[in-house]
Coordinates of N, CA, C and O and ligand atoms in Angstrom, one line a residue:
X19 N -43.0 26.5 -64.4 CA -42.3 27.5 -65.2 C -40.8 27.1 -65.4 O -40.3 26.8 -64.3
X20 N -40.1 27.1 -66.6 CA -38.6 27.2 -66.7 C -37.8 27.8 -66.1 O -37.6 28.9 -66.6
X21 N -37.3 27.6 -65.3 CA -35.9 28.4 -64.9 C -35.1 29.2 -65.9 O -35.3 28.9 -67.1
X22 N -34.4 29.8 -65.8 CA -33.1 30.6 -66.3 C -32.3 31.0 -65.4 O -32.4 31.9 -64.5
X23 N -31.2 30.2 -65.8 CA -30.2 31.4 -64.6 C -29.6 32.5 -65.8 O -29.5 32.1 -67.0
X24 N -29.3 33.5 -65.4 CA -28.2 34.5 -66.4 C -27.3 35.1 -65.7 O -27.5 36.0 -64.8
X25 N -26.0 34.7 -66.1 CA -24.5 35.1 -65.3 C -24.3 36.3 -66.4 O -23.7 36.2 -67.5
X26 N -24.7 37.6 -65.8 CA -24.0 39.0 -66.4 C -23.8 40.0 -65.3 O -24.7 40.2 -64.5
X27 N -22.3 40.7 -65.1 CA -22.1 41.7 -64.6 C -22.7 42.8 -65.1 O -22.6 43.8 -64.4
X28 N -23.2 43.0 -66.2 CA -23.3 44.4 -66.3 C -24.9 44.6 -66.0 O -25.8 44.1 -66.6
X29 N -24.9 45.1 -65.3 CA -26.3 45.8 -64.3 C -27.8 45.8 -65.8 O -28.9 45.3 -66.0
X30 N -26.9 46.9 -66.5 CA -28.4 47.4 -67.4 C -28.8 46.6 -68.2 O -30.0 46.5 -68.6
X31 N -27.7 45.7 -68.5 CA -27.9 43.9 -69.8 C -28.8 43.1 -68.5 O -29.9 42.9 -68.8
X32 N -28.5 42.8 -67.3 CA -28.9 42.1 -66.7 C -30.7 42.3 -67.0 O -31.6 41.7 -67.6
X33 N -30.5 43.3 -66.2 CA -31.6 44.0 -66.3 C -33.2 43.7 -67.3 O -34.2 43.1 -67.0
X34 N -32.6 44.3 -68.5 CA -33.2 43.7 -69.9 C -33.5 42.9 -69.9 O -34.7 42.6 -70.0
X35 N -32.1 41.8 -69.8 CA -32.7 40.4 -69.8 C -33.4 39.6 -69.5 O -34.0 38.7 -70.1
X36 N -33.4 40.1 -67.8 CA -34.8 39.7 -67.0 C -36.1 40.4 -67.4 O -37.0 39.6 -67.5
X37 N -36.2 41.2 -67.6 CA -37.3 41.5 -68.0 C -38.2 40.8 -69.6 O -39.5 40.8 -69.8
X38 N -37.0 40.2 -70.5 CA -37.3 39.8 -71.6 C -37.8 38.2 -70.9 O -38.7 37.5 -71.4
X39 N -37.3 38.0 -70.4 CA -37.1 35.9 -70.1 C -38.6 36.0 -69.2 O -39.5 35.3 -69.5
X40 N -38.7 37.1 -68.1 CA -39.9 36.9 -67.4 C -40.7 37.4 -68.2 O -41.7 36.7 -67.9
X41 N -41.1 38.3 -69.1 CA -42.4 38.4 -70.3 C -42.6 37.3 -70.9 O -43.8 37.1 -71.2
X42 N -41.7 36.0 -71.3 CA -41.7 35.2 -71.8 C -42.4 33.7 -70.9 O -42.5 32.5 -71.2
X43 N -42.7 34.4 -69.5 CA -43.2 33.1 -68.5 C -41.7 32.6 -68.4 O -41.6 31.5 -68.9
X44 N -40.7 33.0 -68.0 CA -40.2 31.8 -67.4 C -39.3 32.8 -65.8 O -39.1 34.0 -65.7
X45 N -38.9 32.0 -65.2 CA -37.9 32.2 -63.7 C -36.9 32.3 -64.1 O -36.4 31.6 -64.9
X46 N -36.3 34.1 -63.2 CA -35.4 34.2 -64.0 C -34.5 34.3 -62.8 O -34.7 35.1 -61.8
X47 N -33.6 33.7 -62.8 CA -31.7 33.5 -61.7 C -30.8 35.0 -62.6 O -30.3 35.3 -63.7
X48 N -31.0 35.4 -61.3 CA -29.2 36.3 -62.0 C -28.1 36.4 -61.1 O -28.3 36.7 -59.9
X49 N -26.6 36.1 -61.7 CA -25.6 36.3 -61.3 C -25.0 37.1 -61.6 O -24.9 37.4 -62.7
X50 N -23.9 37.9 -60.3 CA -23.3 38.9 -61.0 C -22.2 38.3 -61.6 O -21.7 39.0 -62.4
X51 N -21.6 37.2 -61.3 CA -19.9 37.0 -62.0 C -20.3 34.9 -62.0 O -21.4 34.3 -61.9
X52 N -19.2 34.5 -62.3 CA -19.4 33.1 -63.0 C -19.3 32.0 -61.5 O -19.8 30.9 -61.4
X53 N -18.4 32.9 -60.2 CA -18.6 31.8 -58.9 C -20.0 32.0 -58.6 O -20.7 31.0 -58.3
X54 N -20.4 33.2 -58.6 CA -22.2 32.7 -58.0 C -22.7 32.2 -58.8 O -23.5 31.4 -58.4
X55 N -22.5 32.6 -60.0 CA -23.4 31.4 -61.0 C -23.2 30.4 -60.2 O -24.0 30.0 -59.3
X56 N -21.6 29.8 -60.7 CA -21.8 28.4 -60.2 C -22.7 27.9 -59.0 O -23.4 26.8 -58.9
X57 N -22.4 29.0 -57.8 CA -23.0 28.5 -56.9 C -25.0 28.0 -57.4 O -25.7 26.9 -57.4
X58 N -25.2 29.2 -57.6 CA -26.6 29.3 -57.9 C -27.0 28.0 -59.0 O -27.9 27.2 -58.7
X59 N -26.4 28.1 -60.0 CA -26.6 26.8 -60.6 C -26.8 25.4 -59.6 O -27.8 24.7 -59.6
X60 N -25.6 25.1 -58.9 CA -25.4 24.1 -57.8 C -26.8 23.8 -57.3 O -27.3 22.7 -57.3
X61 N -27.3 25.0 -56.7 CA -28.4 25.1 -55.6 C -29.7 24.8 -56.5 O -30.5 23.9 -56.1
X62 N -29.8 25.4 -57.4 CA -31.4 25.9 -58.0 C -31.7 25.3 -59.1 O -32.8 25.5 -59.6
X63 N -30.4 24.1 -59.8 CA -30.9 23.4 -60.8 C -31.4 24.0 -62.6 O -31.9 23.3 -63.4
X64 N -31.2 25.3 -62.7 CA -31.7 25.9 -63.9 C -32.2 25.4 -64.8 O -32.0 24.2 -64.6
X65 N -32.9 25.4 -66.1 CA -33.4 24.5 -67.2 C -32.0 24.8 -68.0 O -31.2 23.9 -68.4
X66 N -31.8 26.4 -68.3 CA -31.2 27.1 -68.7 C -30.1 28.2 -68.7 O -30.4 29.4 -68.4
X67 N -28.9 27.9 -69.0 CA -27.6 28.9 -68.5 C -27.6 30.1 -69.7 O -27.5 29.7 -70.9
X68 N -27.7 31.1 -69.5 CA -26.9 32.1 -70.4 C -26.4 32.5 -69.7 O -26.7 32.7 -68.6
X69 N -25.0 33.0 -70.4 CA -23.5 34.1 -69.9 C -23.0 34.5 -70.8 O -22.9 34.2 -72.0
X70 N -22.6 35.5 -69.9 CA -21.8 36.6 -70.8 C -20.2 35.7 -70.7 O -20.0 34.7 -70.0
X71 N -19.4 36.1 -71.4 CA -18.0 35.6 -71.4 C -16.9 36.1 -69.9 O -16.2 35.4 -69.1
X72 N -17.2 38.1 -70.2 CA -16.3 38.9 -69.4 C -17.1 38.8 -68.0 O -18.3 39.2 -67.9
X73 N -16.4 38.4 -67.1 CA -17.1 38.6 -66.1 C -15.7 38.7 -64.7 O -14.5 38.4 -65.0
X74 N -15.9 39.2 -63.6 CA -14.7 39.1 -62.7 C -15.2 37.6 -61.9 O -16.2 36.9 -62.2
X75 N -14.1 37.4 -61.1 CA -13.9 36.0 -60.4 C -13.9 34.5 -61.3 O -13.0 33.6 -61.2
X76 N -14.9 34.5 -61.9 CA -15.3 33.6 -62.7 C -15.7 33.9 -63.9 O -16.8 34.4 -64.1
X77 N -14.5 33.5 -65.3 CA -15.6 34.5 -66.4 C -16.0 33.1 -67.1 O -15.6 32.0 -66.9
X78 N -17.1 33.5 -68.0 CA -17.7 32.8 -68.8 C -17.2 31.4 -69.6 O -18.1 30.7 -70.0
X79 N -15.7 31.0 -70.0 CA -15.6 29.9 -70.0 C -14.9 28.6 -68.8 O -14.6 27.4 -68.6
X80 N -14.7 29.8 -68.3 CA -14.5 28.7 -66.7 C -15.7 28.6 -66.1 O -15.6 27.6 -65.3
X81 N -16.7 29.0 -66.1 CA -17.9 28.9 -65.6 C -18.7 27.8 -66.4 O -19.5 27.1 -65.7
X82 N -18.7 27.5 -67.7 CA -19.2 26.7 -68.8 C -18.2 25.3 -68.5 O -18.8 24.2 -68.6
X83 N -16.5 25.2 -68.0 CA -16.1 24.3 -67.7 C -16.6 23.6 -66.5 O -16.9 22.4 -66.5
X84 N -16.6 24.3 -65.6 CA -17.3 24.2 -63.9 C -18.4 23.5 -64.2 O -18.6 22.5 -63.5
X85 N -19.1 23.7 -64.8 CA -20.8 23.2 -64.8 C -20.6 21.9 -65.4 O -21.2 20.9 -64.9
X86 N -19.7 21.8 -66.5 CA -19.5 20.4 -67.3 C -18.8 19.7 -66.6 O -18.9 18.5 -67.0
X87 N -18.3 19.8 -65.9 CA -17.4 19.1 -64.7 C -18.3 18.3 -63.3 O -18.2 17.4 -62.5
X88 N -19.1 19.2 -63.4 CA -20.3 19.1 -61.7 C -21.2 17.8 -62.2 O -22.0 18.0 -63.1
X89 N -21.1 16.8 -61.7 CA -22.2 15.5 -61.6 C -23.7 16.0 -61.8 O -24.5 15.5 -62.6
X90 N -23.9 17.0 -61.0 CA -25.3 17.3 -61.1 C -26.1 18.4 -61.6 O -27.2 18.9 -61.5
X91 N -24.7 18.8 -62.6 CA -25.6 19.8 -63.1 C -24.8 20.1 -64.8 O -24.9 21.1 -65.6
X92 N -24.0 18.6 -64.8 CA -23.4 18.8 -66.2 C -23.9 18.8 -67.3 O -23.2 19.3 -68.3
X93 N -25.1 18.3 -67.5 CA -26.1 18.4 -68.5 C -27.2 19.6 -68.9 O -28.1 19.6 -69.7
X94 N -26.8 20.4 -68.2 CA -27.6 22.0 -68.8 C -27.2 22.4 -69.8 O -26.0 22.5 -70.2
X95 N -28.4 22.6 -70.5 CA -27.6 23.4 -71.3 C -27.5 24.7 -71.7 O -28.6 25.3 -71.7
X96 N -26.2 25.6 -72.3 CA -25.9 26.6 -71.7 C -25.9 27.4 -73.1 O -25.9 26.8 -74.2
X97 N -26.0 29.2 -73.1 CA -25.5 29.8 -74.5 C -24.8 31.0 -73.8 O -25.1 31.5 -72.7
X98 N -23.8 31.3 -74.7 CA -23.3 32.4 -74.3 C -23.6 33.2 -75.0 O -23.8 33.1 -76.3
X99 N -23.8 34.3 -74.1 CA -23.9 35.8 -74.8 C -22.9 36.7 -74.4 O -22.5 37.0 -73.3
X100 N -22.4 37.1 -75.6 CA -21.1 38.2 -75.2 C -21.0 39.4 -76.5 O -21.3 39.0 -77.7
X101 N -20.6 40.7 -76.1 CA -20.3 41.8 -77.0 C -18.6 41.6 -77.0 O -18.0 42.4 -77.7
X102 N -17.8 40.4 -76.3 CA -16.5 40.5 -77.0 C -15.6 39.5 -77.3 O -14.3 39.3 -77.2
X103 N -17.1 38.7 -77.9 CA -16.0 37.1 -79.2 C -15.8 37.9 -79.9 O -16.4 38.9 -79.9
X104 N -14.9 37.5 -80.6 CA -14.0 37.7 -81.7 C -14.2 36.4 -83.0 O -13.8 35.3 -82.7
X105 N -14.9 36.6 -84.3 CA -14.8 35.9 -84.8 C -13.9 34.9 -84.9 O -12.7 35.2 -84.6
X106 N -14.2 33.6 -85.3 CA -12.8 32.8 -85.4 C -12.0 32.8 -84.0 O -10.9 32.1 -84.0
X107 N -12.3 33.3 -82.9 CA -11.5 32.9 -81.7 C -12.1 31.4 -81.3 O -13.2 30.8 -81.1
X108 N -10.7 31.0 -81.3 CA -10.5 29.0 -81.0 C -11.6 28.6 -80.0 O -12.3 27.6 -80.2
X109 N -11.7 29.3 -79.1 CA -12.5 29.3 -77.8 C -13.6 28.7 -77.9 O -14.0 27.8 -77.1
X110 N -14.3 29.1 -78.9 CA -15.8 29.3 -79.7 C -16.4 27.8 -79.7 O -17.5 27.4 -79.4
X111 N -14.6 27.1 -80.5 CA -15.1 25.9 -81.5 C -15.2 24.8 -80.3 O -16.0 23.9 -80.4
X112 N -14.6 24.9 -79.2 CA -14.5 23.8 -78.6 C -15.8 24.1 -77.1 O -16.3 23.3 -76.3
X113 N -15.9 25.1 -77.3 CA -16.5 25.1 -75.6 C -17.9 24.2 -75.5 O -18.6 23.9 -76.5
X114 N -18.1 24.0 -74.6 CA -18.9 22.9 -74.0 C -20.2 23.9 -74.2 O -20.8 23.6 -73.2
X115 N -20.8 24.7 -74.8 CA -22.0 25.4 -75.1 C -22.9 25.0 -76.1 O -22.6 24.8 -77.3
X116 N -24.1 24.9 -75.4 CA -25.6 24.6 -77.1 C -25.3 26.0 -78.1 O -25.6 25.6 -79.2
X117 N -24.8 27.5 -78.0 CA -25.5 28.1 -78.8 C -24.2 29.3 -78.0 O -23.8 29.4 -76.9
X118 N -23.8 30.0 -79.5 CA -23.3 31.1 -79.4 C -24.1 32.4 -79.7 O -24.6 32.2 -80.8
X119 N -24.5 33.4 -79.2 CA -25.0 34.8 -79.8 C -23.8 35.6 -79.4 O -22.8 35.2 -78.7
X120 N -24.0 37.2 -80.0 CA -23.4 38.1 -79.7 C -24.4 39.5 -79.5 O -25.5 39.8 -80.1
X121 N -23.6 40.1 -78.6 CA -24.6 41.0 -78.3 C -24.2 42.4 -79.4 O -23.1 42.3 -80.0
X122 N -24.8 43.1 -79.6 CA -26.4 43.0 -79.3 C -27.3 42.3 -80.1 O -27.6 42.4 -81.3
X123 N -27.9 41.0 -78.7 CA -28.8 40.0 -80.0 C -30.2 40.6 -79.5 O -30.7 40.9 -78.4
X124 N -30.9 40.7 -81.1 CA -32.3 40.7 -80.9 C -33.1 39.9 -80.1 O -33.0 38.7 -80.3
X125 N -33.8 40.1 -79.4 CA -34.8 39.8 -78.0 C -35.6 38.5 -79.0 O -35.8 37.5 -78.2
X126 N -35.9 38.1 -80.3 CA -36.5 37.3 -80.3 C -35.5 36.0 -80.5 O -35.7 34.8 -80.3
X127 N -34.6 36.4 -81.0 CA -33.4 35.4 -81.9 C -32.9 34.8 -80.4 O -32.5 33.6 -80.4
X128 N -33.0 35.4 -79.0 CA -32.5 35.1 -78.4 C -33.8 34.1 -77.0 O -33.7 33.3 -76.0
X129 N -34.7 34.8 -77.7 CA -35.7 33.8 -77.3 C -36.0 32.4 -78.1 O -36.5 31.4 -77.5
X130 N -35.9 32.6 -78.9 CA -35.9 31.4 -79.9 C -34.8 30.1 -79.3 O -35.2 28.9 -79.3
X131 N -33.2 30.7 -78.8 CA -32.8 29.8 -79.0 C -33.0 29.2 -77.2 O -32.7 28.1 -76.6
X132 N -33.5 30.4 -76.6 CA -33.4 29.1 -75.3 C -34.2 28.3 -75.3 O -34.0 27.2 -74.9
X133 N -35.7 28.8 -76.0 CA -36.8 28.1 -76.4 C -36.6 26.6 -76.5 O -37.1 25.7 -75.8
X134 N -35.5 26.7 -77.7 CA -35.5 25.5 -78.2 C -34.4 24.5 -77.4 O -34.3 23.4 -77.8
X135 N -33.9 24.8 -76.6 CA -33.2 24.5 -75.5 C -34.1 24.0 -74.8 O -34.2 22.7 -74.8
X136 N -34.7 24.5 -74.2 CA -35.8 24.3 -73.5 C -36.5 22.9 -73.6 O -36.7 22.0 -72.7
X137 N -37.0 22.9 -75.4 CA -37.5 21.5 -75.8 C -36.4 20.7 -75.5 O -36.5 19.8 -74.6
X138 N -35.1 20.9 -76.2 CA -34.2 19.5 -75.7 C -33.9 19.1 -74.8 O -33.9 17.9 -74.7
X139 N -33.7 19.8 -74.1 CA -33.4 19.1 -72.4 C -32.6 19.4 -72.4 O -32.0 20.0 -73.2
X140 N -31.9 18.6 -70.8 CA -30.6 17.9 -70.8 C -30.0 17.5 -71.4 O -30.7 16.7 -72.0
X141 N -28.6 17.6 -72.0 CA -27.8 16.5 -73.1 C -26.4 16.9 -72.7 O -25.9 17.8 -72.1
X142 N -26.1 15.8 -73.3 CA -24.4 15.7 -72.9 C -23.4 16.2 -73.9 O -23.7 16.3 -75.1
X143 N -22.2 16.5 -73.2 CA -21.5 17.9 -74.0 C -20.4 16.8 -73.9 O -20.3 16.3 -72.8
X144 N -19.3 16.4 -75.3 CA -17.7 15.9 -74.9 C -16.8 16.7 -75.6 O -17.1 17.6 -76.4
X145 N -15.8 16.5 -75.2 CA -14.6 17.7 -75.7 C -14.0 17.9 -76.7 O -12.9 18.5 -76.7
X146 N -14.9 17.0 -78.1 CA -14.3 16.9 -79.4 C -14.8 18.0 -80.2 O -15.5 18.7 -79.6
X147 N -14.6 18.3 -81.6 CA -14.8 19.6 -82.5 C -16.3 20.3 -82.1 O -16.6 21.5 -82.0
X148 N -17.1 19.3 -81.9 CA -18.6 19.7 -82.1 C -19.2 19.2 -81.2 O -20.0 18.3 -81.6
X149 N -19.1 19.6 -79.4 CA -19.7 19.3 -78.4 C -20.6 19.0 -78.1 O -20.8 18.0 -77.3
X150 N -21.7 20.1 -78.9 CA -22.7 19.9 -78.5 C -23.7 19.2 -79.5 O -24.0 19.9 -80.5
X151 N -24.3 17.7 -79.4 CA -25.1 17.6 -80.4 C -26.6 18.0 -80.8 O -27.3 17.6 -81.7
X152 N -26.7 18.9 -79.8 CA -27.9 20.0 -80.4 C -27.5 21.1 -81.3 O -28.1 22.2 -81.3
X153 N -26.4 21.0 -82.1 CA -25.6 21.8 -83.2 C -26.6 23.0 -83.6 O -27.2 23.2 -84.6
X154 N -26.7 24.0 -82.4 CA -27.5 25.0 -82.8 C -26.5 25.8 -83.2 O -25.3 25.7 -83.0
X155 N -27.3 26.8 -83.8 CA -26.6 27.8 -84.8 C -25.8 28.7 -84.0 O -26.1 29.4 -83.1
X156 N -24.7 28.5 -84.5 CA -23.5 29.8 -84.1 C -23.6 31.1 -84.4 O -23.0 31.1 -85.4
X157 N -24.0 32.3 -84.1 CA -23.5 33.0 -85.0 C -22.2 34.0 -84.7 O -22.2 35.2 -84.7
X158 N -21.1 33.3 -84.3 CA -19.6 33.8 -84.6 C -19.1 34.1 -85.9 O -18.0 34.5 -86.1
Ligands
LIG227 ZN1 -25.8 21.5 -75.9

């Protein structure tokens, strides 16, 4: 089965989401903030990262930097999910992520794209306009 880890603090999103990812067959990781992510990442190898952005200790793009930084776990690939991007925020264009959503995303749109994550694998993320060359769809 696929792994998933999912870095969200808020309890009832968490929640959901596991419930959505494990109907869908796959193992589901949850973290409450972006250091256990990382940790958990470190340890358990994920297929798949989603995060939320807002999180305490660690928020969501220090946690997306951390993982692209780690030898062994820099090639995941990751989507964020967040209810507070801001269209057009700079952040967006450069971050080392396969796939932006915002919440609230439909359970299938959001299945779709780990899906297809899923097929690609591993791939490598560099720090120029368009990181990711699995150029999945944004929707910022
Ligand atoms: Zn990617």
């Amino acid at each position: 089965m696929p792994v998933l880890l999912i870095a969200e603090d808020d309890e009832d999103i968490a929640l959901v989401l596991t419930r959505v990812f494990k109907r869908a067959k796959m193992t589901v990781l949850r973290a409450e903030d972006g250091q256990a992510a990382l940790d958990l990442i470190v340890q358990e190898h994920p297929d798949v990262i989603v995060t939320d952005l807002g999180m305490p200790r660690m928020d969501g793009w220090e946690l997306i930097t951390a993982v692209r930084a780690h030898p062994d776990v820099s090639l995941t690939p990751i989507v964020i999910l967040s209810g507070h991007l801001r269209p057009g925020d700079p952040r967006a264009g450069s971050a080392q992520c396969c796939a932006i959503l915002l919440k609230p995303c439909p359970n299938d749109q959001l299945l779709a794209t780990v899906q297809e994550l899923l097929d690609i694998g591993p791939h490598e993320h560099d720090s120029s306009d368009s990181p990711c060359p699995a150029e999945m769809p944004v929707s910022v």
